[in-house]
Coordinates of C-alpha atoms and ligand atoms in Angstrom, one line a residue:
X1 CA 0.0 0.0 0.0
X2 CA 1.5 3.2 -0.8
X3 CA 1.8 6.1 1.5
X4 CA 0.2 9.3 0.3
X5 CA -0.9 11.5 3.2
X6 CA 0.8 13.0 6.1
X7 CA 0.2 10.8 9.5
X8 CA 0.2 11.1 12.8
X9 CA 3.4 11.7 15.4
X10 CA 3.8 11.2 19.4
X11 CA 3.9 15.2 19.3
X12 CA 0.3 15.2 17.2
X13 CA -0.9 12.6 19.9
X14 CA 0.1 14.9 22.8
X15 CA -2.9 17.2 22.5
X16 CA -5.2 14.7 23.0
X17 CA -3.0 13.1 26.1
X18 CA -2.8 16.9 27.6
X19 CA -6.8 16.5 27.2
X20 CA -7.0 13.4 28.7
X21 CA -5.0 14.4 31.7
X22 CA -7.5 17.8 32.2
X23 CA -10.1 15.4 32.3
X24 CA -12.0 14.7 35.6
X25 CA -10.2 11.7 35.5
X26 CA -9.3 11.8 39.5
X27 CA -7.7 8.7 39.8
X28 CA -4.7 9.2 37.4
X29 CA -4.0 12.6 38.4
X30 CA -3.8 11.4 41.8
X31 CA -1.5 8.6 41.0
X32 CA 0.4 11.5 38.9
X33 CA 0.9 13.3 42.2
X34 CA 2.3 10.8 44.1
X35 CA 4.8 9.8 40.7
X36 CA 6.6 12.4 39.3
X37 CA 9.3 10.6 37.5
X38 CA 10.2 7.2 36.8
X39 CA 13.1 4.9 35.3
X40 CA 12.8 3.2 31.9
X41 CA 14.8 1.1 29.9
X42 CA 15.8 0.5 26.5
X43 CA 17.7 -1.8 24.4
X44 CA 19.2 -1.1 20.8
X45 CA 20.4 -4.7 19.4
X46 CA 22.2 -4.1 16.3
X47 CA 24.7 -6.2 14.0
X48 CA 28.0 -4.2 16.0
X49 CA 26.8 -3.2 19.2
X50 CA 23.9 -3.9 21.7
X51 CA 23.1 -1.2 23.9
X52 CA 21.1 -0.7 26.5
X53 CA 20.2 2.5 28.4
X54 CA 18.0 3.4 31.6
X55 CA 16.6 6.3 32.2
X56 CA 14.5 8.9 34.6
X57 CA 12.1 10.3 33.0
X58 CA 9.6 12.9 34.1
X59 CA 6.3 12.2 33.8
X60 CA 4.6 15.4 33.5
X61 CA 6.8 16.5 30.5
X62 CA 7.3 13.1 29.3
X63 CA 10.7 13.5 28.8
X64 CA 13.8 11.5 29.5
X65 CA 15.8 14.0 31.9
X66 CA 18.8 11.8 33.3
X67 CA 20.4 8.7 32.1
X68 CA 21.4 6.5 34.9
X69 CA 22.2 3.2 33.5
X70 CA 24.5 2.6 30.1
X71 CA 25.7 -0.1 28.7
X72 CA 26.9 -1.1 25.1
X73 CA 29.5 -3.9 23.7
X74 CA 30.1 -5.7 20.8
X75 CA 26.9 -7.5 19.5
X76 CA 27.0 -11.3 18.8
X77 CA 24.5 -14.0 16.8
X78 CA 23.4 -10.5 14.6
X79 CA 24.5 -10.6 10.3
X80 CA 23.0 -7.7 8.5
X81 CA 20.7 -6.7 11.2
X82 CA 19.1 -10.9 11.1
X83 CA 19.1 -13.1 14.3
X84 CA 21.9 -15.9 13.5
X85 CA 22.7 -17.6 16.5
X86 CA 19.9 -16.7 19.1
X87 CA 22.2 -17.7 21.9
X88 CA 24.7 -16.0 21.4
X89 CA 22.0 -12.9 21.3
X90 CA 20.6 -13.8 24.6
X91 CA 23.7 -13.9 26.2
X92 CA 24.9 -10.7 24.9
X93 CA 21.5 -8.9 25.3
X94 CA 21.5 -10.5 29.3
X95 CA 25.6 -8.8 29.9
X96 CA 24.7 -5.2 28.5
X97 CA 21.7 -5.3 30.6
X98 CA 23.5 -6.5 33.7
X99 CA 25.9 -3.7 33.5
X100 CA 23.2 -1.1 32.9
X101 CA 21.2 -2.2 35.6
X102 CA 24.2 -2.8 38.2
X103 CA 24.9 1.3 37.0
X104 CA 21.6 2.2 37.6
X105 CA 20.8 0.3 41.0
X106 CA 21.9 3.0 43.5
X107 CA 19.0 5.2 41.8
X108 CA 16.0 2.7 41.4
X109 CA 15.4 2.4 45.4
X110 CA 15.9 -1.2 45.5
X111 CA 13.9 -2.8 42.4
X112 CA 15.0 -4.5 39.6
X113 CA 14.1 -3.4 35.9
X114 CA 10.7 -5.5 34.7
X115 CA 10.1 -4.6 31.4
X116 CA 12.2 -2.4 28.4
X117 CA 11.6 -0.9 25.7
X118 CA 13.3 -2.7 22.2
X119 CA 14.3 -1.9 19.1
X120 CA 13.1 -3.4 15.5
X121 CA 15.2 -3.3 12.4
X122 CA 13.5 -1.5 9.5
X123 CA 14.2 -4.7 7.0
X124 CA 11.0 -6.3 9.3
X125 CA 8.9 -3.7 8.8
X126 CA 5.8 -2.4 6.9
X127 CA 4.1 0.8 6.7
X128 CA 0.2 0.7 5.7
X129 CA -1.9 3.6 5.6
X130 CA -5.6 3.8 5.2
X131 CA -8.6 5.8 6.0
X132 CA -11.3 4.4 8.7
X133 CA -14.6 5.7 9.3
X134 CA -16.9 5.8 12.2
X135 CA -20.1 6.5 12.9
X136 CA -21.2 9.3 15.6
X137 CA -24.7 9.5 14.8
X138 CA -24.9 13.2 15.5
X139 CA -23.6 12.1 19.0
X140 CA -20.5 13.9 20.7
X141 CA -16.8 12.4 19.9
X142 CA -15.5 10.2 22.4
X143 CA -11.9 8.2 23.0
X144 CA -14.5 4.8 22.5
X145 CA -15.1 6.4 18.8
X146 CA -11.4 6.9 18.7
X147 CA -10.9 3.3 20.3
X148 CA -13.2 1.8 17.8
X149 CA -11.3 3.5 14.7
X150 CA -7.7 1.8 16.2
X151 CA -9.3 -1.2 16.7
X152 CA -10.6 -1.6 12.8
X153 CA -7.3 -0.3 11.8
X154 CA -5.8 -3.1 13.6
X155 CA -7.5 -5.4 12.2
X156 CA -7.0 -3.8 8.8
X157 CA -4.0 -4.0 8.8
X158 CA -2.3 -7.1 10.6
X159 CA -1.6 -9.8 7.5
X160 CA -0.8 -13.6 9.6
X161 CA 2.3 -13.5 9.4
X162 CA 3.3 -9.8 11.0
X163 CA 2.0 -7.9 14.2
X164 CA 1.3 -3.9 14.8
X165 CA 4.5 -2.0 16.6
X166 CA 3.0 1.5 16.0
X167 CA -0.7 2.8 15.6
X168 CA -0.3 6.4 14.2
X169 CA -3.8 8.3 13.8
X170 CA -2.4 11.3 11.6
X171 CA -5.9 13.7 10.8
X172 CA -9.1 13.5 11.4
X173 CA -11.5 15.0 9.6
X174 CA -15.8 15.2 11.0
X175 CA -18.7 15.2 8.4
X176 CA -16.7 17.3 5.5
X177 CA -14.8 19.4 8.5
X178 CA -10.7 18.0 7.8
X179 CA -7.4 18.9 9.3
X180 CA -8.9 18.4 13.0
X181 CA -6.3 18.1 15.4
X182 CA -8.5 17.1 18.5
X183 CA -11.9 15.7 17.7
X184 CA -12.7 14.4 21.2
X185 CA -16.1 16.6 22.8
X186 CA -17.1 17.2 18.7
X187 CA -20.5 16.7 17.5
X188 CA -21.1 15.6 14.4
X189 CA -22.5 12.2 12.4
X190 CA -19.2 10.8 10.6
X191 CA -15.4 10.6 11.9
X192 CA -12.9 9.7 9.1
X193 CA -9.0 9.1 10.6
X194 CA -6.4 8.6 8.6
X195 CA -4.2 5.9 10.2
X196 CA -0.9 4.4 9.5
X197 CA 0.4 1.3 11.2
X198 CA 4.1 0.2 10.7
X199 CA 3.5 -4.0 11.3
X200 CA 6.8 -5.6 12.0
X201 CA 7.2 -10.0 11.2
X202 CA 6.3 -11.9 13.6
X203 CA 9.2 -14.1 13.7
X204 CA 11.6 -11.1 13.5
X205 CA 9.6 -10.1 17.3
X206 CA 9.4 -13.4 18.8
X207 CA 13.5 -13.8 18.2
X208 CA 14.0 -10.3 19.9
X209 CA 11.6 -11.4 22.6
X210 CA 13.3 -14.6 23.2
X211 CA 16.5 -12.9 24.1
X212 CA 15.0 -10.5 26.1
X213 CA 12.5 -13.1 28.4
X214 CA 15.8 -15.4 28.8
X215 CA 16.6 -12.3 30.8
X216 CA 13.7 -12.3 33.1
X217 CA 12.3 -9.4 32.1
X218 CA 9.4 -8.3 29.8
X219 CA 9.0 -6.7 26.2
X220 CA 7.5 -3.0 27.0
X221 CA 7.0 -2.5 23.1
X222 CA 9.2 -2.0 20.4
X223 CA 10.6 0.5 18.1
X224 CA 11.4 0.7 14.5
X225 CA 15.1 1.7 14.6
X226 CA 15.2 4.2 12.1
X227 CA 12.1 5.6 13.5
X228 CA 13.9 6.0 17.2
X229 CA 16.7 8.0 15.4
X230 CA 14.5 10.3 13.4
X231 CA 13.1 11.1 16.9
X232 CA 16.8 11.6 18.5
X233 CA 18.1 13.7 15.2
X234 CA 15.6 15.3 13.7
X235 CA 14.4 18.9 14.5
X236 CA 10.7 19.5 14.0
X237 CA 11.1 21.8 11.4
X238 CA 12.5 19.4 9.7
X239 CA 10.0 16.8 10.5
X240 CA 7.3 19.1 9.6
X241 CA 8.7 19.9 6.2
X242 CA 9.2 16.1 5.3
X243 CA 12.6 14.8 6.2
X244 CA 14.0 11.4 4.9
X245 CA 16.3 10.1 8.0
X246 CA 19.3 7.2 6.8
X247 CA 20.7 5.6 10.1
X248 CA 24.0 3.5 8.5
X249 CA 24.7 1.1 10.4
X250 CA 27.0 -1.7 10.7
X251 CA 25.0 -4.5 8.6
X252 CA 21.8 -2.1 7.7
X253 CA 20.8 1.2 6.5
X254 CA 17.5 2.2 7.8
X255 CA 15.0 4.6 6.4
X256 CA 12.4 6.9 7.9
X257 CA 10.3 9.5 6.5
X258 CA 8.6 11.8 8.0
X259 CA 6.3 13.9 6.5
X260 CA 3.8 17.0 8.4
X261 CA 5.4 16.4 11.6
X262 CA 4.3 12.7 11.1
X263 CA 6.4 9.0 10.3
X264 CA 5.3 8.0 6.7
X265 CA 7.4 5.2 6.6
X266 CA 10.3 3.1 7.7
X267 CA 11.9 0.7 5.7
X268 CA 16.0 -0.9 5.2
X269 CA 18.6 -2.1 2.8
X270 CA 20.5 -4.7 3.8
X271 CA 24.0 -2.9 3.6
X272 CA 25.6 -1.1 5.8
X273 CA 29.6 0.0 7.2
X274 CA 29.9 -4.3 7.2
X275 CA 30.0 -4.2 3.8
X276 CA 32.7 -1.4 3.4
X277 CA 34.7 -3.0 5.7
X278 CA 34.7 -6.6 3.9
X279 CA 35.4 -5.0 1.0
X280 CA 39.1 -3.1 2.1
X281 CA 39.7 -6.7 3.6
X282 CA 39.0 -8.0 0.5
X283 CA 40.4 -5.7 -2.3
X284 CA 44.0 -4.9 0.1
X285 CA 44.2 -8.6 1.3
X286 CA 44.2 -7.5 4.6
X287 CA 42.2 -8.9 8.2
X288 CA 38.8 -8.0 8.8
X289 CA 40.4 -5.9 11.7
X290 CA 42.5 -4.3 10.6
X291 CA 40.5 -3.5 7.4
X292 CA 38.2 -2.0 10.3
X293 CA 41.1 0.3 11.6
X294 CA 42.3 1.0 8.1
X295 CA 38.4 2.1 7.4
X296 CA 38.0 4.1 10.8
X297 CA 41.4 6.1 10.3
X298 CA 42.0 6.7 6.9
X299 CA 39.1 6.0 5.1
X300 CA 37.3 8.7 2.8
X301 CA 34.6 9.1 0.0
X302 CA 36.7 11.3 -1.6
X303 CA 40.5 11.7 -2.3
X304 CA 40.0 15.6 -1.7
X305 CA 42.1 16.6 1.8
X306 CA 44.8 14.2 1.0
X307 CA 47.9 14.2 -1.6
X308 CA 48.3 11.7 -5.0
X309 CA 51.6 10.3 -2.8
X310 CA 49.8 9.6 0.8
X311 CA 50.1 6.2 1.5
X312 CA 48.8 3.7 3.9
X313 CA 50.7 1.0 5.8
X314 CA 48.9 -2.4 5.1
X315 CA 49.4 -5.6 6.8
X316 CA 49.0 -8.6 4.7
X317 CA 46.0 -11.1 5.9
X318 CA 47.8 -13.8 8.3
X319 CA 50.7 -11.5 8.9
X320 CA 50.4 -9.8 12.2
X321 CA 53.9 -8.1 12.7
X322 CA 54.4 -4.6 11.6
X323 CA 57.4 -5.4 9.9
X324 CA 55.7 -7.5 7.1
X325 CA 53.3 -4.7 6.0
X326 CA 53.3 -3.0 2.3
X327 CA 52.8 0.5 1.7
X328 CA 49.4 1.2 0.1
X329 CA 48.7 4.8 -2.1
X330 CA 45.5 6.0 0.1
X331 CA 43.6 6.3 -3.1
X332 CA 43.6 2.9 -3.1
X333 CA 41.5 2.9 -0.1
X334 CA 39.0 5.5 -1.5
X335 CA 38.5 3.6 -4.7
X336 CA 36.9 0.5 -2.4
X337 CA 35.0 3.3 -0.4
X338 CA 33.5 5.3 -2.4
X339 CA 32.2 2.9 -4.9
X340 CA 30.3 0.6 -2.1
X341 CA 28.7 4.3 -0.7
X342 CA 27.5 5.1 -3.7
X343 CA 26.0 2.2 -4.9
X344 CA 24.0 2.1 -1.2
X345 CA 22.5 5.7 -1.4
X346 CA 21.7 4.2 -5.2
X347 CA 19.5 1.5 -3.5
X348 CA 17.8 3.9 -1.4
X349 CA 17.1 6.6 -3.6
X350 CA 15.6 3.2 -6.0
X351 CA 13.5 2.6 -2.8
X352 CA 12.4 5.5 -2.3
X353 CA 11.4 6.2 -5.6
X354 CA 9.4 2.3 -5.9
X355 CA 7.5 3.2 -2.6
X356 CA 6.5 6.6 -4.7
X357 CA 7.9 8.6 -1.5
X358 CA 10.5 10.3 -3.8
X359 CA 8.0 13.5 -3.6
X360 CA 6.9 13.4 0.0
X361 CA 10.4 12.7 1.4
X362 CA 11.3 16.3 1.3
X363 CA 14.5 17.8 0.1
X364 CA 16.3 17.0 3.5
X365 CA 18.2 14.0 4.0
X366 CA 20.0 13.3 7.5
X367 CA 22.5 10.4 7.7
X368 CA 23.4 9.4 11.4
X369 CA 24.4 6.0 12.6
X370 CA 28.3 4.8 12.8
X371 CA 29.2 4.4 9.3
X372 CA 27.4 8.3 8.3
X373 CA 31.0 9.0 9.9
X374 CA 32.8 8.6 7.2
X375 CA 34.8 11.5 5.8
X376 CA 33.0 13.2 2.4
X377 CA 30.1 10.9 2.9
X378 CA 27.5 13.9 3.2
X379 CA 28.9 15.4 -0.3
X380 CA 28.3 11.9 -1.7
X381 CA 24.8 11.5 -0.4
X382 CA 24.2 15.4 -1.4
X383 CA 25.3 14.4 -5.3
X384 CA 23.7 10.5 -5.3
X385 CA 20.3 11.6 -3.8
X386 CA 19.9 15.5 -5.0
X387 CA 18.8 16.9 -1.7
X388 CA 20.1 19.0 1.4
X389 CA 22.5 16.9 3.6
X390 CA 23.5 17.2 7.4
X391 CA 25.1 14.7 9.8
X392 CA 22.7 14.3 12.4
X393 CA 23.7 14.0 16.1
X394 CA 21.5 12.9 18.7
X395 CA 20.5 15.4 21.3
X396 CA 22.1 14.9 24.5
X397 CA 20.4 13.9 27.6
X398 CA 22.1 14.7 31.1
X399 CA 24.4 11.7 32.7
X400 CA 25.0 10.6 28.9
X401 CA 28.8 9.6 29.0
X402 CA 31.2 10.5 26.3
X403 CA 31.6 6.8 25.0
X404 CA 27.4 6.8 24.3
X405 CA 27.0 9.7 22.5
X406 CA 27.2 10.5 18.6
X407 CA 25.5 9.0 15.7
X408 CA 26.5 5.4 16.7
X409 CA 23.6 5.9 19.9
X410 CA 21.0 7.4 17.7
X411 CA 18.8 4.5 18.2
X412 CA 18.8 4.3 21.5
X413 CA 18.8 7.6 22.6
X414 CA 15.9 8.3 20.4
X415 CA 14.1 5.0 22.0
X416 CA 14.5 6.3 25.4
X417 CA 12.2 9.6 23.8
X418 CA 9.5 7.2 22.5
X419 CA 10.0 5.1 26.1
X420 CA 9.3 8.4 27.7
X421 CA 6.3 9.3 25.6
X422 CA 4.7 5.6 25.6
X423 CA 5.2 4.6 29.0
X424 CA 3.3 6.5 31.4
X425 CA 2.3 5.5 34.7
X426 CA 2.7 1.7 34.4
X427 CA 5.1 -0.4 36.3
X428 CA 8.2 -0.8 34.9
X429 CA 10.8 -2.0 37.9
X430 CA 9.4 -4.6 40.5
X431 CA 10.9 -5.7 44.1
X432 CA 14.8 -7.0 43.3
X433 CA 14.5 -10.6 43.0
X434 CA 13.6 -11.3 39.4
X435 CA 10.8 -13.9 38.4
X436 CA 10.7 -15.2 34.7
X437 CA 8.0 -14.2 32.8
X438 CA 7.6 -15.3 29.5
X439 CA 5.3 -13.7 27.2
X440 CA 4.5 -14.6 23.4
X441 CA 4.6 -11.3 21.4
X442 CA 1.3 -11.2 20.7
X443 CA 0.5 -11.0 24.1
X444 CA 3.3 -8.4 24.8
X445 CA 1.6 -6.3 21.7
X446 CA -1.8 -6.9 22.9
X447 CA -0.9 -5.1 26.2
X448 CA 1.1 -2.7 24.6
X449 CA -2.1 -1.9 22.3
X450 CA -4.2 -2.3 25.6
X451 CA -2.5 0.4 26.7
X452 CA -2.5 2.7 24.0
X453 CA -5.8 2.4 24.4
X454 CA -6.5 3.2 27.9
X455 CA -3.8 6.1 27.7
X456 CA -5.1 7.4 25.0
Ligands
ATP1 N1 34.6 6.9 12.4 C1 34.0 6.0 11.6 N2 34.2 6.1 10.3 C2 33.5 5.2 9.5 N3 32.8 4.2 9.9 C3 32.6 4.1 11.2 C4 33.2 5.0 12.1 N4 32.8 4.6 13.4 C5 32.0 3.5 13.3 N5 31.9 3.2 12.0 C6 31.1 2.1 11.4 O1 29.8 2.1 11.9 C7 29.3 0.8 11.9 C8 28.6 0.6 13.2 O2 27.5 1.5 13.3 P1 26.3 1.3 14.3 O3 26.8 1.0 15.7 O4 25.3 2.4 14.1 O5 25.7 -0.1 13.7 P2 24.7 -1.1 14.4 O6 23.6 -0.4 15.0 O7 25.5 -2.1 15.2 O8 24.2 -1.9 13.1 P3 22.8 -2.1 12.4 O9 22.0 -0.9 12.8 O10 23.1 -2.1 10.9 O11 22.2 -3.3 12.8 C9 30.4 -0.1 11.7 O12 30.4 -0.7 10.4 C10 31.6 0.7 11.9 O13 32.7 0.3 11.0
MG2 MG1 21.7 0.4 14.4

């Protein structure tokens, strides 16, 4: 189904949380009072690194306003963003966890983290976007009619073999009356919503799951990836005036659109800073690590900034002594580079253009992720896609450490701004002493959805 319209955002679904809270709703505003803030958790498991990070947030702004728990190392069982050894991710996913959560202990007044928030590689999702009418009956709006319009949108849009990770309501229009923001306390006989769901596959959530249940603790909801970064990265202008988001990552690079303040779409190719890396092993006969150093130091799109004599010291594949390496011109280098870069902005732009979003994606393109930190790679995204180019950074959050920031944490920083949106006033620590709890994803959606519902 192709997207056409602009859809909905967390900051589009704000207004109608403010009006919930002004409500006479006594009971949550009591429980408000007595919780101001809370800590959350999320987990970004990528092909290099699984991170995880807890947070405070505050739950009047719902914002994340210290990070008190952080945790990354190198990922395991992960190619090219797919689960290859679910062990191995278990194992890894448990260990970053640990260490966050031992971090984090001294400010979660003796409980242990229950649930967390996790991430979803864009290659295992799908946008849909469709309109859904309900009928008022000259009756006044209420969150049931709203309730009623998720629920056939669900059920729209769930094929077997994939399940619902986000339910975006983007406009509303009542009778012929569109563009309503806030239809809730409206009279009128007809309520058309446009909705967009991004559905993820099932088997792609119950392999995440697993890892995370091995750990004794429960799936909160998940994230698209690409969709978490747009949230760390982007400024709302920018999302507002349509904004295509690239997050290049080790074995992916992940797309998001947004479009009128709203996600339009997420989606992935299947190469990423992996690829670049294989190929200088490759093409200079050298290690897959030290390929990876050669890369990280030296490596360029462009041969601009550096002379026609610069050379690199290369140490042959099986050699390991520094004696037994061979001089390499650094053009070398950029002629593996810049070829493998192109040809991946060439198969996004292609996708881009076959999910007719070549229009709505706007003329602003922000790369972030660890490979987007490649020298010239802006200039060859600016030339390969024809649009304005930044690098985006995520915004900082207090008690961030210097090893978690930059492009690389994109993901994860932006997750703990949908955790902090999403989460509200349920439970997410318990008493120390963990209890397993293992949940199918359905069920782990269903209350995810349950609670969109009754937050909503
Ligand atoms: N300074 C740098 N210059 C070029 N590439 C870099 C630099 N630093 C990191 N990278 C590359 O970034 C990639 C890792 O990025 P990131 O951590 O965002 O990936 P990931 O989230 O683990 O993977 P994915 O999202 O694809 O599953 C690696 O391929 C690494 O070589
Ligand atoms: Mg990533």
């Amino acid at each position: 189904m192709r997207l056409t319209e602009s859809l909905f955002t967390l900051d589009k679904l704000k207004p109608l949380l403010d009006k919930k809270d002004s409500d006479s709703n006594t009971i949550q505003i009591e429980t408000k009072k007595k919780q101001q803030t809370k800590p959350i958790a999320v987990l970004d498991i990528g092909t290099s690194k699984i991170c995880c990070m807890i947070a405070i947030i505050d739950l009047k702004t719902n914002t994340p306003v210290e990070i008190i728990g952080q945790a990354h190392h190198a990922s395991d069982g992960i190619r090219n963003g797919n689960v290859i050894d679910l062990k191995a991710v278990e194992y890894a996913v448990g260990s970053v966890i640990q260490t966050a959560e031992n971090m984090a202990r001294s400010r979660m007044n003796g409980q242990d983290l229950q649930n967390i928030f996790v991430n979803m590689p864009a290659l295992y999702t799908k946008p849909y976007h469709f309109s859904v009418d309900v009928q008022i009956s000259g009756q006044q709006i209420t969150e049931r009619d709203i309730d009623s319009a998720i629920n056939q949108a669900r059920h729209v849009a769930s094929p077997k073999e994939e399940s619902i990770i986000h339910v975006i309501p983007a406009s509303y229009s009542v009778d012929r009356q569109t563009g309503i923001k806030v239809p809730i306390g409206m009279f009128g006989h007809h309520m058309g919503v446009d909705i967009s769901t991004i559905t993820a596959s099932k088997p792609a959530l119950q392999n995440f799951t697993t890892a995370v249940t091995a750990n004794h603790l429960d799936v909160f909801g998940f994230c698209a990836s690409p969709y978490a970064s747009g949230l760390s990265c982007l400024v709302e202008d920018e999302k507002n005036l349509g904004c295509t988001v690239i997050d290049m990552g080790a074995g992916t690079s992940q797309i998001a659109v947004f479009f009128e303040g709203a996600l339009i779409y997420t989606g992935a190719i299947p190469v990423g800073g992996q690829h670049v890396t294989n190929d200088i092993a490759r093409g200079l006969t050298t290690s897959v690590t030290d390929a990876e150093r050669l890369k990280i130091l030296y490596g360029s799109t462009t041969n601009i900034g550096h002379g026609d004599h610069d050379t690199i010291d290369v140490t042959a594949v099986g050699e390991d002594d520094s004696v037994n390496t061979k001089k390499v011109p650094r053009s070398l280098l950029t002629g593996i580079i810049q070829p493998r870069i192109e040809e991946t902005f060439e198969l996004i732009r292609a996708k881009l253009n076959d999910e007719g979003l070549s229009q709505v994606a706007g003329r602003r393109v922000v790369l972030t992720g660890g490979a987007s930190q490649l020298l010239g790679i802006q200039d060859l995204a600016k030339h390969v896609l024809d649009k304005q180019v930044r690098l985006g950074k995520p915004s900082v959050i207090k008690g961030l450490a210097e090893s978690t920031g930059g492009p690389v944490f994109a993901t994860a920083l932006g997750m703990l701004q949908y955790a902090a949106e999403y989460v509200d006033h349920q439970a997410t620590t318990r008493p120390a002493s963990r209890i397993a709890n293992l949940h199918l994803p359905d069920n782990i959606l269903r209350k995810a959805a349950s609670w969109f519902k009754e937050n909503w």
